[in-house]
Short mmCIF file of C-alpha atoms in Angstrom, two decimals:
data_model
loop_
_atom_site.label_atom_id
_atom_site.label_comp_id
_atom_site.label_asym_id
_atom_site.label_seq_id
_atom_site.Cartn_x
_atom_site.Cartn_y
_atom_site.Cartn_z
CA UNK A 197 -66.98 -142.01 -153.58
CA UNK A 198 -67.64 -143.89 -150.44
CA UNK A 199 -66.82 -147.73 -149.83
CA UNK A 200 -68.10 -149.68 -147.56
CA UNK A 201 -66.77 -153.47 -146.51
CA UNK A 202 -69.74 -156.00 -146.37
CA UNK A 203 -69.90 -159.38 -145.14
CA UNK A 204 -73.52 -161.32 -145.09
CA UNK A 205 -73.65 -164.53 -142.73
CA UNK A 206 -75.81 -167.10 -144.31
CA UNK A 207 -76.93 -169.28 -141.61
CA UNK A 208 -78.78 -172.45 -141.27
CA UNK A 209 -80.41 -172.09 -137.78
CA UNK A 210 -81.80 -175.21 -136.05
CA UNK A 211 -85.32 -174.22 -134.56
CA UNK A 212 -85.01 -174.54 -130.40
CA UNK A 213 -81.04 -174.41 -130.50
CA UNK A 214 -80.47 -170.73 -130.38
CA UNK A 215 -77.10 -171.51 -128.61
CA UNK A 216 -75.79 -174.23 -131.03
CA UNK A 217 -76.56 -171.22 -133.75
CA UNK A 218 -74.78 -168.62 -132.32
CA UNK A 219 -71.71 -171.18 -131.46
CA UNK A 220 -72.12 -171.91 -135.50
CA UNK A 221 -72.36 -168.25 -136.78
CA UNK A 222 -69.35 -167.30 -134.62
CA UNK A 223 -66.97 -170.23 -136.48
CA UNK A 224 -67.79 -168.63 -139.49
CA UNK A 225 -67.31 -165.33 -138.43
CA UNK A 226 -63.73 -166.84 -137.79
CA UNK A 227 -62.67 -167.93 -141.22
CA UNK A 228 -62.77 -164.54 -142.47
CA UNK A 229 -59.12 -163.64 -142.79
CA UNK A 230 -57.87 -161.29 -140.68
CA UNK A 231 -57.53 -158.62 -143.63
CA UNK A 232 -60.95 -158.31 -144.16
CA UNK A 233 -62.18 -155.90 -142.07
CA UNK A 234 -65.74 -155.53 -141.77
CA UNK A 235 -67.96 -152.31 -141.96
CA UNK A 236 -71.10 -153.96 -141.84
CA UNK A 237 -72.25 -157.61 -141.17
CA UNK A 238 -75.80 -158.79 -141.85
CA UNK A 239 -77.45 -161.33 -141.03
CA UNK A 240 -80.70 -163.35 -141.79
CA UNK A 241 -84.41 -162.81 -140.64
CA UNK A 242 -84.86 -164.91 -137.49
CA UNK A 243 -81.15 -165.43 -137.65
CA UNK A 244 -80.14 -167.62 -134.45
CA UNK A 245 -84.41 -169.00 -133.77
CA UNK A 246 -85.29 -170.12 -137.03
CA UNK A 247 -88.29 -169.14 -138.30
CA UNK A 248 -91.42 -171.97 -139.03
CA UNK A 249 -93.00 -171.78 -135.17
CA UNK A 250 -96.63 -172.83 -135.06
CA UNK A 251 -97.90 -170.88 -132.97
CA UNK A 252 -97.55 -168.30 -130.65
CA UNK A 253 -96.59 -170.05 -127.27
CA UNK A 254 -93.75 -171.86 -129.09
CA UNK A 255 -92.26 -168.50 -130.17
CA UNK A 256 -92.62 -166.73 -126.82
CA UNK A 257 -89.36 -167.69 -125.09
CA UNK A 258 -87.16 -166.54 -127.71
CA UNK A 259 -88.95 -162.77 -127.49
CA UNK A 260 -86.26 -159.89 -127.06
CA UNK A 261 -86.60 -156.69 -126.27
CA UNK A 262 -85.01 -153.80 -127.13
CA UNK A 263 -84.96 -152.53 -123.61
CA UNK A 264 -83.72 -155.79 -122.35
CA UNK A 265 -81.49 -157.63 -124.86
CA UNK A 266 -81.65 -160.87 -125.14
CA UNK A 267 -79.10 -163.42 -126.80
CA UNK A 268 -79.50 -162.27 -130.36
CA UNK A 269 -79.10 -158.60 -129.41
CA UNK A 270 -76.62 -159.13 -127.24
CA UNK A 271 -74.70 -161.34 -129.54
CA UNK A 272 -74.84 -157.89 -131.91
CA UNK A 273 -73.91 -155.55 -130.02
CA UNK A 274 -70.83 -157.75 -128.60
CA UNK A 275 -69.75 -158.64 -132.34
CA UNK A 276 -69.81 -154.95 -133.41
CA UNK A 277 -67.91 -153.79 -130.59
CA UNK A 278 -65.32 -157.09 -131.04
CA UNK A 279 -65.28 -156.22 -134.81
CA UNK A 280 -65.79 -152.51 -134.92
CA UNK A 281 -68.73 -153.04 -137.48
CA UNK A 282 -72.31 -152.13 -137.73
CA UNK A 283 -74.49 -155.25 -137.44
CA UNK A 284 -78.03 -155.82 -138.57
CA UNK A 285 -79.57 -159.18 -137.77
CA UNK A 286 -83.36 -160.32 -137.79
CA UNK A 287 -85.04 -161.30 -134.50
CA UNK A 288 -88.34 -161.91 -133.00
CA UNK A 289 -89.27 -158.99 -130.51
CA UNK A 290 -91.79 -158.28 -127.87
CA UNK A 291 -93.17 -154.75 -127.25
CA UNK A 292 -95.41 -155.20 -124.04
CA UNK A 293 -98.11 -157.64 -125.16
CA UNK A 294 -97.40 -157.07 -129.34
CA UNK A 295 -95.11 -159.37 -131.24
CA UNK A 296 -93.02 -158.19 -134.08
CA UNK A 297 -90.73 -159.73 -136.73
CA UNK A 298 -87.72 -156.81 -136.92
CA UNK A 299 -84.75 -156.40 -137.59
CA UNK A 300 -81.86 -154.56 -135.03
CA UNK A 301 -79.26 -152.41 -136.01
CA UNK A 302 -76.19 -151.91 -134.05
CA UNK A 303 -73.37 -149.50 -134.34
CA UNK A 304 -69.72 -150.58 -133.67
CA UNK A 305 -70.46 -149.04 -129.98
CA UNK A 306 -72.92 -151.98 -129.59
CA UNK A 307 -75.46 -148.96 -129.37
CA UNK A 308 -78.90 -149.73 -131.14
CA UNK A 309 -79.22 -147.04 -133.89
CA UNK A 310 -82.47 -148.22 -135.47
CA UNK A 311 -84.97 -151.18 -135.03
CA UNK A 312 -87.82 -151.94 -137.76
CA UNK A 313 -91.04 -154.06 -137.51
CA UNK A 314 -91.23 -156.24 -140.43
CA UNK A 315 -94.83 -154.21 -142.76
CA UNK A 316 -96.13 -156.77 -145.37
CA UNK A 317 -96.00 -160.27 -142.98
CA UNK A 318 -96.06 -163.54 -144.63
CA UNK A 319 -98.37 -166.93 -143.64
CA UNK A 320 -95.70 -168.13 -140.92
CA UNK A 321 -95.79 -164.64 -138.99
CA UNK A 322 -99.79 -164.46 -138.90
CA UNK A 323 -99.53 -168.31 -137.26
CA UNK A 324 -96.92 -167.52 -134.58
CA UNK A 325 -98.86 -164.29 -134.14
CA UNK A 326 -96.95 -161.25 -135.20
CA UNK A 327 -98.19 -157.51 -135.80
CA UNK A 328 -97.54 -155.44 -139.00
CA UNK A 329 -95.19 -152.72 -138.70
CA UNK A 330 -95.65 -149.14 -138.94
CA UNK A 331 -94.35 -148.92 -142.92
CA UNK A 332 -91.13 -148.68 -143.97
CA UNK A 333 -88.58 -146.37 -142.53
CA UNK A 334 -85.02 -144.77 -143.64
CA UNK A 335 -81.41 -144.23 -141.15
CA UNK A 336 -78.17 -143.91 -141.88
CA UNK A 337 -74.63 -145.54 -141.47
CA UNK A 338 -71.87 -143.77 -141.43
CA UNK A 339 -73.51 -140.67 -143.42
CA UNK A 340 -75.07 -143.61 -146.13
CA UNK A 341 -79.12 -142.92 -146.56
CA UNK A 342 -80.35 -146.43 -145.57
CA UNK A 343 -83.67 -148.93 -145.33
CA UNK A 344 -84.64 -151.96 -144.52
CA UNK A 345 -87.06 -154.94 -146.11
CA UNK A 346 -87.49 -158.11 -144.04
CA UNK A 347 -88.38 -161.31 -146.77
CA UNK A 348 -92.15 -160.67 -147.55
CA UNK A 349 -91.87 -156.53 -147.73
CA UNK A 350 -90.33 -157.04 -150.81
CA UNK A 351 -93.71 -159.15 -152.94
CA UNK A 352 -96.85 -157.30 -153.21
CA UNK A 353 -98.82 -156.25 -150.21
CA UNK A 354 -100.56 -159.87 -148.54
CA UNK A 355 -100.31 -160.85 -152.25
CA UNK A 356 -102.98 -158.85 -153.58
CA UNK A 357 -101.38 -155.47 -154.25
CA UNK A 358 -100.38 -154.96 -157.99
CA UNK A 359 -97.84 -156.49 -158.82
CA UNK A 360 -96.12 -153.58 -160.56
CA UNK A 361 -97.14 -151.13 -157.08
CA UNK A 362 -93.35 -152.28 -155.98
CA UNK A 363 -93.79 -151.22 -152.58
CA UNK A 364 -90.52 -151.37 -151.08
CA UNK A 365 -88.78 -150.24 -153.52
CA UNK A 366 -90.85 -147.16 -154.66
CA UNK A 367 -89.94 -146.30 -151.40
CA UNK A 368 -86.20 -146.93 -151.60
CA UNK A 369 -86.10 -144.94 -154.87
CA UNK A 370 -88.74 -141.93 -153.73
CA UNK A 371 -86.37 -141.10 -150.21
CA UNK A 372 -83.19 -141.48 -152.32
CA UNK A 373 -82.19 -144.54 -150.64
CA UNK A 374 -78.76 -145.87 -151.16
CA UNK A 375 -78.25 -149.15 -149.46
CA UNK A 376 -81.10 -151.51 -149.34
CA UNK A 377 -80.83 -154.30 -146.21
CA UNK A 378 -83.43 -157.54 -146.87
CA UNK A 379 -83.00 -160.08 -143.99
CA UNK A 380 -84.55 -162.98 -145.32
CA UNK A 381 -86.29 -166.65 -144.42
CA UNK A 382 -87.14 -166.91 -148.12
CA UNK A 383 -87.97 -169.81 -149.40
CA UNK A 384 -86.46 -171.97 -152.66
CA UNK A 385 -88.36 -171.66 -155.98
CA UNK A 386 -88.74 -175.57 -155.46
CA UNK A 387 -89.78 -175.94 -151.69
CA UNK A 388 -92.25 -178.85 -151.13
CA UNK A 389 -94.39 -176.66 -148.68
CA UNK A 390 -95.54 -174.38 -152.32
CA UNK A 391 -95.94 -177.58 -154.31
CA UNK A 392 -99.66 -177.81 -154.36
CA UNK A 393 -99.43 -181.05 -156.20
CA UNK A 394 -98.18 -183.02 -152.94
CA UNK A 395 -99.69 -184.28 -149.90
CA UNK A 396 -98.60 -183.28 -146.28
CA UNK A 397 -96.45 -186.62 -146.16
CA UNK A 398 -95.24 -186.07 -149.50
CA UNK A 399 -94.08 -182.52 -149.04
CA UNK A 400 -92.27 -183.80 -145.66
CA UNK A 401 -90.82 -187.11 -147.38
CA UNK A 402 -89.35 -184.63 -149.87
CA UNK A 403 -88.45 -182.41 -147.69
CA UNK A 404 -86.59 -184.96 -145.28
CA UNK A 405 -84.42 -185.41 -148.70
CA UNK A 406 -83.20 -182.30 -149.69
CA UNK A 407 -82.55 -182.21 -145.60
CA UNK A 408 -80.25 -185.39 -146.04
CA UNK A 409 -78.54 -183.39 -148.98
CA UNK A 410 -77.66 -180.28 -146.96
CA UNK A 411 -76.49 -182.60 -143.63
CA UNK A 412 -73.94 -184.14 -145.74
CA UNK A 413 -72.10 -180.49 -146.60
CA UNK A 414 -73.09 -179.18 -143.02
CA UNK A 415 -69.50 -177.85 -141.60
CA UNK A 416 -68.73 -176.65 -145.33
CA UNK A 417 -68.65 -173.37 -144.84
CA UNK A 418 -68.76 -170.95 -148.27
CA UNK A 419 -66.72 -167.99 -147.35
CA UNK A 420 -66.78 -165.87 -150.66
CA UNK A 421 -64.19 -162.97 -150.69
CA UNK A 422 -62.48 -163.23 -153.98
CA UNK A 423 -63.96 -160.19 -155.54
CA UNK A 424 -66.42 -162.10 -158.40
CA UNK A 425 -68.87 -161.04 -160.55
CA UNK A 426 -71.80 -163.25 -161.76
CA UNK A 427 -71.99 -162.13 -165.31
CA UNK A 428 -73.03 -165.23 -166.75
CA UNK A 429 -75.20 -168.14 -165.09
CA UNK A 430 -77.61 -171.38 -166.08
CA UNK A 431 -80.75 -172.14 -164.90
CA UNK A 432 -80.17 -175.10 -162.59
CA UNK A 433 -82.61 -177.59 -162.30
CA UNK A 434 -81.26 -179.96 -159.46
CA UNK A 435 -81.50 -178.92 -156.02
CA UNK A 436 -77.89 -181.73 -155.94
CA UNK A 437 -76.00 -178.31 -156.99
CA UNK A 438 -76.11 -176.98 -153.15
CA UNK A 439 -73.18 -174.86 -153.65
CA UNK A 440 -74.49 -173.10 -156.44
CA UNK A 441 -77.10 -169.71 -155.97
CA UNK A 442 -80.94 -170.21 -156.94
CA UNK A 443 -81.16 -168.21 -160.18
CA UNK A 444 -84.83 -168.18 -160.09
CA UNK A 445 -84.88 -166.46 -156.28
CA UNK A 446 -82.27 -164.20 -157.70
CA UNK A 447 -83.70 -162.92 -160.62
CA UNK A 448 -87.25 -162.47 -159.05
CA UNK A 449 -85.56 -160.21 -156.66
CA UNK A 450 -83.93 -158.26 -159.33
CA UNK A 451 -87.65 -157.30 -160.78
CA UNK A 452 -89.08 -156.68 -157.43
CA UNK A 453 -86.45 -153.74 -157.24
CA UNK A 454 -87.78 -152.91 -161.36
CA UNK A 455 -87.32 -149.17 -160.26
CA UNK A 456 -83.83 -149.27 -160.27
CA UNK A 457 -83.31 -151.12 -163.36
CA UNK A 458 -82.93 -149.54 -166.17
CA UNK A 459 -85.28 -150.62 -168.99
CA UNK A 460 -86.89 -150.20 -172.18
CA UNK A 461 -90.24 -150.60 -170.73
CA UNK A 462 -90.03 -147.46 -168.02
CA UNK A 463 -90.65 -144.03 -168.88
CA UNK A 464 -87.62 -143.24 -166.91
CA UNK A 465 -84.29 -144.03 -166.05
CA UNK A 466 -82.39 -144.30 -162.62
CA UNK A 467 -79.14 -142.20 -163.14
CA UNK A 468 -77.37 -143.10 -159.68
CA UNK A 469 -75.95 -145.84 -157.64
CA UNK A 470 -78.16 -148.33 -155.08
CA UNK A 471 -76.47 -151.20 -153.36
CA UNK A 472 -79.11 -154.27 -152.60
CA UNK A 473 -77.76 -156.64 -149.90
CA UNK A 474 -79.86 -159.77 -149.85
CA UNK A 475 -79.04 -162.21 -146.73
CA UNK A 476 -81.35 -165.33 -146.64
CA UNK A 477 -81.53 -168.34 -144.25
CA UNK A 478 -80.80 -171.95 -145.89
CA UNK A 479 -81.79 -175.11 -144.72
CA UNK A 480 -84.91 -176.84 -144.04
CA UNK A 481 -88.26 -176.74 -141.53
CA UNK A 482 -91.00 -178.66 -141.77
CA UNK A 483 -91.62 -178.95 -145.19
CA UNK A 484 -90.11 -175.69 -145.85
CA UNK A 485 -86.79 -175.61 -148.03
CA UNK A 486 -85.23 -172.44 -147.73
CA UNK A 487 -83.18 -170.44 -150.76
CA UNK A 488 -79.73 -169.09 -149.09
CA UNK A 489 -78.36 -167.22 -152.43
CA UNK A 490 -77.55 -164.70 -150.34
CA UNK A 491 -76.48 -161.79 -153.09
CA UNK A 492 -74.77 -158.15 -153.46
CA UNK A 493 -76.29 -156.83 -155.90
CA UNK A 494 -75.82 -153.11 -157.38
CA UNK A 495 -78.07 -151.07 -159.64
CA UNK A 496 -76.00 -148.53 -161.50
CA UNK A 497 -77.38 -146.30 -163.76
CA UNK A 498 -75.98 -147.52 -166.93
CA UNK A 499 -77.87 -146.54 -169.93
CA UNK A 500 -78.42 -148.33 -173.14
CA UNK A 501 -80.57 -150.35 -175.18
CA UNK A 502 -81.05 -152.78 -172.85
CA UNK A 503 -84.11 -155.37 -174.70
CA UNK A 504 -87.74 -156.04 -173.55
CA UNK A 505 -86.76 -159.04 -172.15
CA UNK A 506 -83.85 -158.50 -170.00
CA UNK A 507 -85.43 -158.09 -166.28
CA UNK A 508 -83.11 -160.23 -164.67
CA UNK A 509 -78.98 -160.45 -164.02
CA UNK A 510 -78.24 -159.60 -167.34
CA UNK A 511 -79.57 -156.66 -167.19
CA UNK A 512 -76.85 -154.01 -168.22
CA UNK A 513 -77.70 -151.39 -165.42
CA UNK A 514 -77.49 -154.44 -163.10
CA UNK A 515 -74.21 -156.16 -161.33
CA UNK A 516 -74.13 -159.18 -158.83
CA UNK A 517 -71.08 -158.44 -157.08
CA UNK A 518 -71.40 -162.22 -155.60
CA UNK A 519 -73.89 -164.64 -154.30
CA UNK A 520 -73.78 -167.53 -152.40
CA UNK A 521 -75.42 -171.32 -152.86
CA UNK A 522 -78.63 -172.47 -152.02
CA UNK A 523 -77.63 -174.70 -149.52
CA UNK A 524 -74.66 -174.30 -148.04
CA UNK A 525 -74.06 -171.97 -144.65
CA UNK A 526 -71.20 -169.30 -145.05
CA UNK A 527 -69.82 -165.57 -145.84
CA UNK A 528 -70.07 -163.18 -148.87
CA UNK A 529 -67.60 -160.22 -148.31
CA UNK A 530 -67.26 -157.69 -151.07
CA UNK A 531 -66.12 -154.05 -150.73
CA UNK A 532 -68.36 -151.97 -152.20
CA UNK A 533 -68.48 -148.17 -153.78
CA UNK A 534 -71.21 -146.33 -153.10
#
């Protein structure tokens, strides 16, 4: 059995201050004590831009390509030569006139090894102008059968696909997948821009508040290596608990990954090992509150009477190996069997 050392960098990036976010996700880097090697480091969709541009023309100078790196690429491929890691970290890219929403990965030679074009895009990539990807792919690292899912890949297709179609991971399962990347910019359950209920100034008013909440931990950085389990967990209600995960994010992952979990209600039962690694942004944009919670999560195989109505963490063939809060900025490192 294979292990593999992971470390996920929730980030909070400021929109237009790409430089102050690298600066930030390099201190963090830096608390990690020095016996914690990393194998692979992930990092959030849009990691160092932020993510709610309006439009195209506000997007365009933070393009990369692949054949020309730009900060965010080069800032991978220098951190997994400095830390002898694989990196994967979410950026916008430009291929000729076509805009994309990927995702790099880079070995610990600061070689690219795969890139991926984000398939199922969400409201905020059709305004800034992105294209749809080509479908979901599979690589490997270091011999480990491996795919990616930026944020949106994992709902339905545009939101109109069956809900129970599972996409992304139908695909996972079907090519035998092993270890699941999602960069995320997901939002939290409660985010004023999905309260339908509010006005424009009322979603930003709120907005401006739970943006007041997360200034006053800013610099409190999470770093989560001690090895916990979430086995049991409350429903929080108050966005006040920063430093606590978003259950409800969490567990509607979980069922969008319902082929892996093992369950009364399927014909069939998954009888291996898949390791989920879910690294979302935190913060706030606009009127957009964003989840962090970033999670390792691993779908085992166990067996069992499990009930009808556990599709969520206490699942039995499910483990969180950790997860971070919803609005704090920090590091979950776990070593993991595969």
């Amino acid at each position: 059995m294979s292990k593999l050392r992971v470390a996920l960098l929730q980030l909070n990036p400021v929109i237009h201050k790409l430089e102050e976010n690298i600066h930030r996700a390099d201190t963090i880097l830096s608390k990690l004590p020095s016996n914690k090697p990393i194998d692979l480091l992930v990092l959030p969709e849009f990691a160092f831009t932020g993510y709610k541009f309006p439009d195209a023309q506000t997007l365009s100078p933070y393009l990369e390509k692949t054949s020309k790196p730009g900060p965010s690429i080069s800032w991978a491929q220098e951190t997994s030569q400095r830390l002898n890691c694989f990196t994967v970290l979410g950026y916008p890219e430009s291929q000729g006139q076509t805009t994309f929403n990927s995702a790099i990965v880079i070995n610990p030679n600061g070689e690219i090894i795969h890139n991926y074009n984000k398939s199922f895009l969400y409201d905020a990539d059709d305004q800034f102008g992105a294209s749809e990807g080509e479908g979901f792919k599979t690589f490997e690292i270091n011999g480990i059968k491996a795919s990616i899912g930026i944020c949106m890949d994992l709902n339905p297709y545009k939101f109109k696909a069956p809900f129970n179609k599972f996409e992304f991971s139908s695909h996972c399962l079907e090519n035998d997948v092993k270890l699941v990347i999602c960069p995320m910019a997901w939002l939290h359950s409660k985010s004023p821009s999905i309260n339908e209920e509010l006005s424009k100034d009322e979603k930003l008013k709120l907005a401006g508040k739970f943006k007041a909440q997360i200034e006053e931990i800013k610099g409190e950085y999470q770093i989560d290596t001690n090895g916990d389990k979430i086995e049991n967990f409350e429903e929080l209600k108050e966005f006040e608990q920063l430093k606590e995960p978003d259950y409800n994010n969490l567990n509607y992952w979980l069922l969008r990954f319902f082929p892996f979990m093992n369950h009364m209600m399927k014909p069939y039962y998954y009888e291996d090992k898949a390791t989920i690694l879910f690294c979302n942004r935190s913060g706030v944009e606009d009127d957009v509150l964003f989840g962090g919670t970033s999670s390792i999560v691993q779908f085992l195989g166990t067996k069992g009477l499990v009930g009808y109505n556990s599709i969520d963490l206490t699942n039995k063939s499910v483990d969180v190996l950790g997860a971070l809060g919803k609005g704090n900025e920090g590091l979950l490192y776990r070593e993991v069997e595969l």
